[in-house]
PDB file of N, CA and C in Angstrom:
ATOM      1  N   MET A   1      79.372 159.853 138.661  1.00 48.00           N
ATOM      2  CA  MET A   1      80.647 159.123 138.546  1.00 48.00           C
ATOM      3  C   MET A   1      80.542 158.058 137.339  1.00 48.00           C
ATOM      4  N   SER A   2      79.558 158.189 136.565  1.00 53.00           N
ATOM      5  CA  SER A   2      78.735 157.249 135.189  1.00 53.00           C
ATOM      6  C   SER A   2      79.777 157.463 134.639  1.00 53.00           C
ATOM      7  N   ASP A   3      79.602 158.862 134.600  1.00 61.00           N
ATOM      8  CA  ASP A   3      80.122 160.149 133.322  1.00 61.00           C
ATOM      9  C   ASP A   3      81.573 160.459 133.172  1.00 61.00           C
ATOM     10  N   GLU A   4      82.215 160.227 133.988  1.00 61.00           N
ATOM     11  CA  GLU A   4      83.604 159.721 134.341  1.00 61.00           C
ATOM     12  C   GLU A   4      84.062 158.694 133.655  1.00 61.00           C
ATOM     13  N   PRO A   5      85.066 159.299 132.485  1.00 57.00           N
ATOM     14  CA  PRO A   5      85.475 158.449 131.237  1.00 57.00           C
ATOM     15  C   PRO A   5      86.202 157.204 132.528  1.00 57.00           C
ATOM     16  N   ALA A   6      86.507 156.257 131.995  1.00 55.00           N
ATOM     17  CA  ALA A   6      87.584 155.542 132.308  1.00 55.00           C
ATOM     18  C   ALA A   6      88.781 155.749 132.475  1.00 55.00           C
ATOM     19  N   PRO A   7      89.746 155.016 133.390  1.00 56.00           N
ATOM     20  CA  PRO A   7      90.733 156.038 133.480  1.00 56.00           C
ATOM     21  C   PRO A   7      91.855 155.008 131.862  1.00 56.00           C
ATOM     22  N   PRO A   8      93.196 155.398 132.030  1.00 54.00           N
ATOM     23  CA  PRO A   8      93.527 155.155 130.625  1.00 54.00           C
ATOM     24  C   PRO A   8      94.203 153.306 130.776  1.00 54.00           C
ATOM     25  N   GLU A   9      94.030 152.914 132.115  1.00 57.00           N
ATOM     26  CA  GLU A   9      94.562 152.084 131.673  1.00 57.00           C
ATOM     27  C   GLU A   9      93.266 151.015 131.567  1.00 57.00           C
ATOM     28  N   GLN A  10      92.278 150.894 131.795  1.00 56.00           N
ATOM     29  CA  GLN A  10      90.897 150.111 131.534  1.00 56.00           C
ATOM     30  C   GLN A  10      90.486 150.135 130.199  1.00 56.00           C
ATOM     31  N   ASN A  11      91.070 151.484 129.091  1.00 54.00           N
ATOM     32  CA  ASN A  11      91.037 151.377 128.404  1.00 54.00           C
ATOM     33  C   ASN A  11      91.677 150.846 127.117  1.00 54.00           C
ATOM     34  N   ILE A  12      93.126 150.866 127.721  1.00 54.00           N
ATOM     35  CA  ILE A  12      93.964 149.928 127.413  1.00 54.00           C
ATOM     36  C   ILE A  12      93.822 148.387 127.343  1.00 54.00           C
ATOM     37  N   ASN A  13      93.158 147.811 128.622  1.00 54.00           N
ATOM     38  CA  ASN A  13      93.237 146.553 128.301  1.00 54.00           C
ATOM     39  C   ASN A  13      91.932 145.521 127.857  1.00 54.00           C
ATOM     40  N   GLN A  14      90.813 147.004 127.202  1.00 57.00           N
ATOM     41  CA  GLN A  14      90.183 146.883 126.575  1.00 57.00           C
ATOM     42  C   GLN A  14      90.155 146.681 125.013  1.00 57.00           C
ATOM     43  N   SER A  15      91.182 147.141 124.793  1.00 56.00           N
ATOM     44  CA  SER A  15      91.703 147.488 123.560  1.00 56.00           C
ATOM     45  C   SER A  15      92.591 146.172 123.185  1.00 56.00           C
ATOM     46  N   GLN A  16      93.375 145.954 123.929  1.00 58.00           N
ATOM     47  CA  GLN A  16      94.266 144.724 123.794  1.00 58.00           C
ATOM     48  C   GLN A  16      93.870 143.497 124.031  1.00 58.00           C
ATOM     49  N   SER A  17      92.633 143.386 124.466  1.00 62.00           N
ATOM     50  CA  SER A  17      91.312 142.247 124.940  1.00 62.00           C
ATOM     51  C   SER A  17      91.270 141.850 123.432  1.00 62.00           C
ATOM     52  N   SER A  18      90.246 143.105 123.066  1.00 62.00           N
ATOM     53  CA  SER A  18      89.244 143.094 121.763  1.00 62.00           C
ATOM     54  C   SER A  18      90.180 142.500 120.596  1.00 62.00           C
ATOM     55  N   GLU A  19      92.122 143.331 120.774  1.00 63.00           N
ATOM     56  CA  GLU A  19      92.919 142.345 119.603  1.00 63.00           C
ATOM     57  C   GLU A  19      93.011 141.693 119.701  1.00 63.00           C
ATOM     58  N   GLN A  20      93.716 141.065 121.257  1.00 64.00           N
ATOM     59  CA  GLN A  20      93.557 139.349 120.945  1.00 64.00           C
ATOM     60  C   GLN A  20      92.923 138.203 120.488  1.00 64.00           C
ATOM     61  N   LYS A  21      91.404 138.552 120.120  1.00 64.00           N
ATOM     62  CA  LYS A  21      89.866 138.201 119.969  1.00 64.00           C
ATOM     63  C   LYS A  21      90.404 138.368 119.021  1.00 64.00           C
ATOM     64  N   SER A  22      90.289 139.107 117.937  1.00 67.00           N
ATOM     65  CA  SER A  22      90.891 139.645 116.473  1.00 67.00           C
ATOM     66  C   SER A  22      92.182 138.427 116.113  1.00 67.00           C
ATOM     67  N   GLN A  23      93.140 138.399 117.035  1.00 70.00           N
ATOM     68  CA  GLN A  23      94.106 137.243 116.664  1.00 70.00           C
ATOM     69  C   GLN A  23      93.839 136.274 116.650  1.00 70.00           C
ATOM     70  N   ILE A  24      92.795 136.065 117.348  1.00 72.00           N
ATOM     71  CA  ILE A  24      92.007 134.430 118.131  1.00 72.00           C
ATOM     72  C   ILE A  24      91.567 133.922 116.901  1.00 72.00           C
ATOM     73  N   ALA A  25      90.260 134.077 116.194  1.00 78.00           N
ATOM     74  CA  ALA A  25      89.608 134.125 115.677  1.00 78.00           C
ATOM     75  C   ALA A  25      89.658 133.296 114.297  1.00 78.00           C
ATOM     76  N   PRO A  26      91.729 134.547 113.435  1.00 81.00           N
ATOM     77  CA  PRO A  26      92.229 133.978 111.999  1.00 81.00           C
ATOM     78  C   PRO A  26      92.328 132.220 112.496  1.00 81.00           C
ATOM     79  N   PHE A  27      93.987 132.277 113.810  1.00 82.00           N
ATOM     80  CA  PHE A  27      93.993 131.408 114.330  1.00 82.00           C
ATOM     81  C   PHE A  27      93.275 129.858 114.041  1.00 82.00           C
ATOM     82  N   PHE A  28      91.611 130.045 114.885  1.00 86.00           N
ATOM     83  CA  PHE A  28      91.224 129.149 115.219  1.00 86.00           C
ATOM     84  C   PHE A  28      90.464 128.330 113.397  1.00 86.00           C
ATOM     85  N   LEU A  29      90.288 129.292 112.516  1.00 87.00           N
ATOM     86  CA  LEU A  29      90.413 129.478 111.118  1.00 87.00           C
ATOM     87  C   LEU A  29      90.827 128.706 110.382  1.00 87.00           C
ATOM     88  N   LYS A  30      91.943 129.107 110.490  1.00 89.00           N
ATOM     89  CA  LYS A  30      93.684 128.343 109.979  1.00 89.00           C
ATOM     90  C   LYS A  30      93.117 126.211 110.346  1.00 89.00           C
ATOM     91  N   LEU A  31      92.957 126.481 111.376  1.00 90.00           N
ATOM     92  CA  LEU A  31      93.109 125.428 112.241  1.00 90.00           C
ATOM     93  C   LEU A  31      92.436 124.218 112.082  1.00 90.00           C
ATOM     94  N   ILE A  32      90.833 125.369 112.030  1.00 92.00           N
ATOM     95  CA  ILE A  32      89.761 124.450 110.775  1.00 92.00           C
ATOM     96  C   ILE A  32      90.210 123.771 109.879  1.00 92.00           C
ATOM     97  N   ILE A  33      90.559 124.244 108.865  1.00 93.00           N
ATOM     98  CA  ILE A  33      90.488 124.967 107.801  1.00 93.00           C
ATOM     99  C   ILE A  33      91.517 123.337 107.883  1.00 93.00           C
ATOM    100  N   GLY A  34      93.429 123.894 108.013  1.00 93.00           N
ATOM    101  CA  GLY A  34      93.756 122.779 108.024  1.00 93.00           C
ATOM    102  C   GLY A  34      93.362 120.824 108.758  1.00 93.00           C
ATOM    103  N   GLY A  35      92.739 120.647 109.185  1.00 93.00           N
ATOM    104  CA  GLY A  35      92.042 119.792 109.979  1.00 93.00           C
ATOM    105  C   GLY A  35      91.382 119.561 109.055  1.00 93.00           C
ATOM    106  N   ILE A  36      90.133 119.883 107.959  1.00 95.00           N
ATOM    107  CA  ILE A  36      89.546 119.369 106.663  1.00 95.00           C
ATOM    108  C   ILE A  36      90.405 119.191 105.926  1.00 95.00           C
ATOM    109  N   SER A  37      91.722 119.932 105.750  1.00 95.00           N
ATOM    110  CA  SER A  37      92.460 119.470 104.737  1.00 95.00           C
ATOM    111  C   SER A  37      93.044 118.443 104.600  1.00 95.00           C
ATOM    112  N   VAL A  38      93.636 117.722 106.051  1.00 95.00           N
ATOM    113  CA  VAL A  38      94.205 116.518 106.253  1.00 95.00           C
ATOM    114  C   VAL A  38      93.397 115.576 106.131  1.00 95.00           C
ATOM    115  N   TYR A  39      92.025 115.648 106.475  1.00 95.00           N
ATOM    116  CA  TYR A  39      91.208 114.504 106.779  1.00 95.00           C
ATOM    117  C   TYR A  39      91.055 114.308 104.888  1.00 95.00           C
ATOM    118  N   ILE A  40      91.081 115.302 104.013  1.00 96.00           N
ATOM    119  CA  ILE A  40      90.400 115.433 102.677  1.00 96.00           C
ATOM    120  C   ILE A  40      91.421 114.317 101.505  1.00 96.00           C
ATOM    121  N   VAL A  41      92.887 114.574 102.442  1.00 96.00           N
ATOM    122  CA  VAL A  41      94.094 113.932 102.434  1.00 96.00           C
ATOM    123  C   VAL A  41      94.153 112.559 102.284  1.00 96.00           C
ATOM    124  N   ILE A  42      93.941 112.073 103.764  1.00 95.00           N
ATOM    125  CA  ILE A  42      93.281 111.047 103.945  1.00 95.00           C
ATOM    126  C   ILE A  42      92.365 110.496 103.672  1.00 95.00           C
ATOM    127  N   MET A  43      91.667 110.576 103.156  1.00 95.00           N
ATOM    128  CA  MET A  43      90.359 109.781 102.476  1.00 95.00           C
ATOM    129  C   MET A  43      90.464 110.069 101.003  1.00 95.00           C
ATOM    130  N   LEU A  44      90.850 110.624 100.075  1.00 94.00           N
ATOM    131  CA  LEU A  44      91.953 110.428  99.153  1.00 94.00           C
ATOM    132  C   LEU A  44      92.646 109.884  98.572  1.00 94.00           C
ATOM    133  N   GLY A  45      93.672 108.453 100.194  1.00 93.00           N
ATOM    134  CA  GLY A  45      94.790 107.911 100.154  1.00 93.00           C
ATOM    135  C   GLY A  45      93.814 106.845 100.494  1.00 93.00           C
ATOM    136  N   PHE A  46      93.146 106.717 101.149  1.00 92.00           N
ATOM    137  CA  PHE A  46      92.538 105.520 101.338  1.00 92.00           C
ATOM    138  C   PHE A  46      91.622 105.065  99.614  1.00 92.00           C
ATOM    139  N   ILE A  47      90.618 105.877  98.998  1.00 91.00           N
ATOM    140  CA  ILE A  47      90.416 105.528  97.638  1.00 91.00           C
ATOM    141  C   ILE A  47      91.502 105.051  96.368  1.00 91.00           C
ATOM    142  N   ILE A  48      92.405 105.741  96.600  1.00 91.00           N
ATOM    143  CA  ILE A  48      93.912 105.370  95.794  1.00 91.00           C
ATOM    144  C   ILE A  48      94.085 104.217  96.065  1.00 91.00           C
ATOM    145  N   LEU A  49      94.234 103.520  97.536  1.00 90.00           N
ATOM    146  CA  LEU A  49      95.036 102.634  98.064  1.00 90.00           C
ATOM    147  C   LEU A  49      94.294 101.787  97.748  1.00 90.00           C
ATOM    148  N   THR A  50      92.986 101.435  97.713  1.00 89.00           N
ATOM    149  CA  THR A  50      91.584 100.715  97.586  1.00 89.00           C
ATOM    150  C   THR A  50      91.686 100.604  96.209  1.00 89.00           C
ATOM    151  N   GLY A  51      91.444 101.192  95.400  1.00 88.00           N
ATOM    152  CA  GLY A  51      92.174 101.354  93.425  1.00 88.00           C
ATOM    153  C   GLY A  51      93.393 100.708  93.157  1.00 88.00           C
ATOM    154  N   THR A  52      93.821 100.716  93.753  1.00 92.00           N
ATOM    155  CA  THR A  52      95.210 100.144  93.491  1.00 92.00           C
ATOM    156  C   THR A  52      95.157  99.176  94.358  1.00 92.00           C
ATOM    157  N   ARG A  53      94.694  98.624  95.373  1.00 91.00           N
ATOM    158  CA  ARG A  53      94.576  97.097  95.462  1.00 91.00           C
ATOM    159  C   ARG A  53      93.671  95.945  94.558  1.00 91.00           C
ATOM    160  N   GLU A  54      92.264  96.678  94.292  1.00 91.00           N
ATOM    161  CA  GLU A  54      91.858  96.024  93.635  1.00 91.00           C
ATOM    162  C   GLU A  54      92.458  95.513  92.346  1.00 91.00           C
ATOM    163  N   ALA A  55      93.093  96.996  91.689  1.00 92.00           N
ATOM    164  CA  ALA A  55      93.325  96.442  90.565  1.00 92.00           C
ATOM    165  C   ALA A  55      95.148  95.326  91.116  1.00 92.00           C
ATOM    166  N   ARG A  56      95.450  95.414  91.870  1.00 93.00           N
ATOM    167  CA  ARG A  56      96.726  94.530  91.869  1.00 93.00           C
ATOM    168  C   ARG A  56      96.074  92.815  91.610  1.00 93.00           C
ATOM    169  N   ASP A  57      94.727  93.116  92.857  1.00 94.00           N
ATOM    170  CA  ASP A  57      94.014  91.993  93.115  1.00 94.00           C
ATOM    171  C   ASP A  57      94.071  91.018  91.549  1.00 94.00           C
ATOM    172  N   SER A  58      93.134  91.709  90.653  1.00 94.00           N
ATOM    173  CA  SER A  58      93.060  91.279  89.696  1.00 94.00           C
ATOM    174  C   SER A  58      93.711  91.318  88.538  1.00 94.00           C
ATOM    175  N   MET A  59      95.097  91.990  88.726  1.00 96.00           N
ATOM    176  CA  MET A  59      95.861  91.475  88.320  1.00 96.00           C
ATOM    177  C   MET A  59      96.466  89.953  88.701  1.00 96.00           C
ATOM    178  N   ARG A  60      95.739  89.647  89.699  1.00 96.00           N
ATOM    179  CA  ARG A  60      97.044  88.546  90.403  1.00 96.00           C
ATOM    180  C   ARG A  60      95.983  87.612  89.613  1.00 96.00           C
ATOM    181  N   ARG A  61      94.887  87.462  89.986  1.00 97.00           N
ATOM    182  CA  ARG A  61      93.684  86.744  89.207  1.00 97.00           C
ATOM    183  C   ARG A  61      94.170  86.546  87.390  1.00 97.00           C
ATOM    184  N   LYS A  62      93.940  87.364  87.142  1.00 97.00           N
ATOM    185  CA  LYS A  62      94.731  87.179  85.538  1.00 97.00           C
ATOM    186  C   LYS A  62      95.988  86.046  85.183  1.00 97.00           C
ATOM    187  N   GLU A  63      96.911  86.816  86.423  1.00 97.00           N
ATOM    188  CA  GLU A  63      98.235  85.936  86.006  1.00 97.00           C
ATOM    189  C   GLU A  63      97.438  84.522  86.471  1.00 97.00           C
ATOM    190  N   ILE A  64      97.027  84.042  87.378  1.00 97.00           N
ATOM    191  CA  ILE A  64      96.852  83.115  88.011  1.00 97.00           C
ATOM    192  C   ILE A  64      96.065  82.146  86.985  1.00 97.00           C
ATOM    193  N   LYS A  65      95.527  82.512  85.769  1.00 98.00           N
ATOM    194  CA  LYS A  65      94.641  81.965  85.118  1.00 98.00           C
ATOM    195  C   LYS A  65      95.302  81.577  84.087  1.00 98.00           C
ATOM    196  N   GLN A  66      96.264  82.248  83.550  1.00 98.00           N
ATOM    197  CA  GLN A  66      96.754  82.198  83.014  1.00 98.00           C
ATOM    198  C   GLN A  66      97.822  81.419  82.891  1.00 98.00           C
ATOM    199  N   ASN A  67      98.467  81.247  84.594  1.00 97.00           N
ATOM    200  CA  ASN A  67      99.432  79.618  84.791  1.00 97.00           C
ATOM    201  C   ASN A  67      98.617  78.804  84.401  1.00 97.00           C
ATOM    202  N   LEU A  68      97.328  78.693  85.246  1.00 97.00           N
ATOM    203  CA  LEU A  68      96.441  77.452  85.191  1.00 97.00           C
ATOM    204  C   LEU A  68      96.169  76.536  83.524  1.00 97.00           C
ATOM    205  N   THR A  69      96.212  77.572  82.960  1.00 97.00           N
ATOM    206  CA  THR A  69      95.667  77.577  81.364  1.00 97.00           C
ATOM    207  C   THR A  69      96.985  77.070  81.221  1.00 97.00           C
ATOM    208  N   GLN A  70      98.223  77.658  81.346  1.00 97.00           N
ATOM    209  CA  GLN A  70      99.412  77.097  80.813  1.00 97.00           C
ATOM    210  C   GLN A  70      99.938  75.176  81.660  1.00 97.00           C
ATOM    211  N   ILE A  71      99.422  75.232  82.699  1.00 97.00           N
ATOM    212  CA  ILE A  71      99.734  73.930  83.151  1.00 97.00           C
ATOM    213  C   ILE A  71      98.542  73.329  82.373  1.00 97.00           C
ATOM    214  N   GLY A  72      97.041  73.120  82.156  1.00 96.00           N
ATOM    215  CA  GLY A  72      96.193  72.439  81.996  1.00 96.00           C
ATOM    216  C   GLY A  72      96.708  72.024  80.131  1.00 96.00           C
ATOM    217  N   ILE A  73      97.343  73.001  79.111  1.00 97.00           N
ATOM    218  CA  ILE A  73      97.361  72.937  77.724  1.00 97.00           C
ATOM    219  C   ILE A  73      98.739  72.077  78.181  1.00 97.00           C
ATOM    220  N   ALA A  74      99.826  71.528  79.094  1.00 96.00           N
ATOM    221  CA  ALA A  74     101.416  71.056  79.013  1.00 96.00           C
ATOM    222  C   ALA A  74     100.860  69.660  79.769  1.00 96.00           C
ATOM    223  N   LEU A  75      99.481  69.522  80.531  1.00 96.00           N
ATOM    224  CA  LEU A  75      98.987  68.630  80.732  1.00 96.00           C
ATOM    225  C   LEU A  75      98.745  67.294  79.531  1.00 96.00           C
ATOM    226  N   GLU A  76      97.658  68.201  78.516  1.00 95.00           N
ATOM    227  CA  GLU A  76      97.113  68.009  77.478  1.00 95.00           C
ATOM    228  C   GLU A  76      98.306  67.059  76.317  1.00 95.00           C
ATOM    229  N   GLN A  77      99.571  68.030  76.530  1.00 94.00           N
ATOM    230  CA  GLN A  77     100.031  67.421  75.416  1.00 94.00           C
ATOM    231  C   GLN A  77     101.191  66.167  76.246  1.00 94.00           C
ATOM    232  N   TYR A  78     101.814  66.348  77.515  1.00 94.00           N
ATOM    233  CA  TYR A  78     102.092  64.880  77.727  1.00 94.00           C
ATOM    234  C   TYR A  78     101.013  63.695  77.549  1.00 94.00           C
ATOM    235  N   ALA A  79      99.691  64.212  77.824  1.00 93.00           N
ATOM    236  CA  ALA A  79      98.843  62.707  77.778  1.00 93.00           C
ATOM    237  C   ALA A  79      99.173  62.438  76.207  1.00 93.00           C
ATOM    238  N   ALA A  80      98.892  63.292  75.228  1.00 92.00           N
ATOM    239  CA  ALA A  80      99.007  63.323  73.953  1.00 92.00           C
ATOM    240  C   ALA A  80     100.596  62.116  73.480  1.00 92.00           C
ATOM    241  N   GLN A  81     101.265  62.736  73.781  1.00 91.00           N
ATOM    242  CA  GLN A  81     102.357  62.387  73.015  1.00 91.00           C
ATOM    243  C   GLN A  81     102.772  60.859  74.169  1.00 91.00           C
ATOM    244  N   GLU A  82     102.149  60.592  75.883  1.00 87.00           N
ATOM    245  CA  GLU A  82     102.135  59.104  75.839  1.00 87.00           C
ATOM    246  C   GLU A  82     101.366  58.743  75.569  1.00 87.00           C
ATOM    247  N   GLU A  83     100.445  58.993  74.472  1.00 86.00           N
ATOM    248  CA  GLU A  83      99.869  58.124  73.766  1.00 86.00           C
ATOM    249  C   GLU A  83     100.364  57.317  72.647  1.00 86.00           C
ATOM    250  N   SER A  84     100.917  58.727  71.927  1.00 85.00           N
ATOM    251  CA  SER A  84     101.557  58.152  70.860  1.00 85.00           C
ATOM    252  C   SER A  84     102.336  57.403  70.960  1.00 85.00           C
ATOM    253  N   ASP A  85     103.657  57.689  71.858  1.00 80.00           N
ATOM    254  CA  ASP A  85     104.784  56.536  72.613  1.00 80.00           C
ATOM    255  C   ASP A  85     103.882  54.878  73.193  1.00 80.00           C
ATOM    256  N   GLU A  86     103.077  54.805  73.085  1.00 77.00           N
ATOM    257  CA  GLU A  86     102.757  53.528  73.681  1.00 77.00           C
ATOM    258  C   GLU A  86     101.840  53.193  72.230  1.00 77.00           C
ATOM    259  N   SER A  87     101.280  53.612  71.650  1.00 74.00           N
ATOM    260  CA  SER A  87     100.885  52.826  70.381  1.00 74.00           C
ATOM    261  C   SER A  87     102.056  52.880  69.346  1.00 74.00           C
ATOM    262  N   SER A  88     103.614  53.363  69.503  1.00 70.00           N
ATOM    263  CA  SER A  88     104.505  53.163  68.474  1.00 70.00           C
ATOM    264  C   SER A  88     105.486  51.791  69.055  1.00 70.00           C
ATOM    265  N   LEU A  89     105.124  51.330  69.755  1.00 62.00           N
ATOM    266  CA  LEU A  89     105.912  50.527  71.143  1.00 62.00           C
ATOM    267  C   LEU A  89     105.300  49.402  70.263  1.00 62.00           C
ATOM    268  N   PRO A  90     106.500  48.278  69.736  1.00 62.00           N
ATOM    269  CA  PRO A  90     105.396  46.689  68.987  1.00 62.00           C
ATOM    270  C   PRO A  90     104.374  45.884  70.621  1.00 62.00           C
ATOM    271  N   SER A  91     104.353  45.589  70.228  1.00 62.00           N
ATOM    272  CA  SER A  91     103.367  45.170  70.710  1.00 62.00           C
ATOM    273  C   SER A  91     103.657  43.525  71.007  1.00 62.00           C
ATOM    274  N   LYS A  92     103.264  43.041  71.832  1.00 56.00           N
ATOM    275  CA  LYS A  92     103.730  41.634  72.651  1.00 56.00           C
ATOM    276  C   LYS A  92     102.966  40.385  72.374  1.00 56.00           C
TER     277      LYS A  92
END
């Protein structure tokens, strides 16, 4: 009995299951590659956002420093003008 060939239905089922297995493997490979590529894109996004945030903060600090410098210059000019105005007034 073991020498008898398997009925044709079993051969068809065996060939279908091997075809299904060969179709499943590429699907999982594509799924894994897709997941890795999504992870890489997300990580690159974080790196770019971090870099732009640091650049924006640096520009903000530079702008604040320039504004404070301008305020200091304006106060010095105001003080100098007040001193000149007091010296030009007639003394009593």
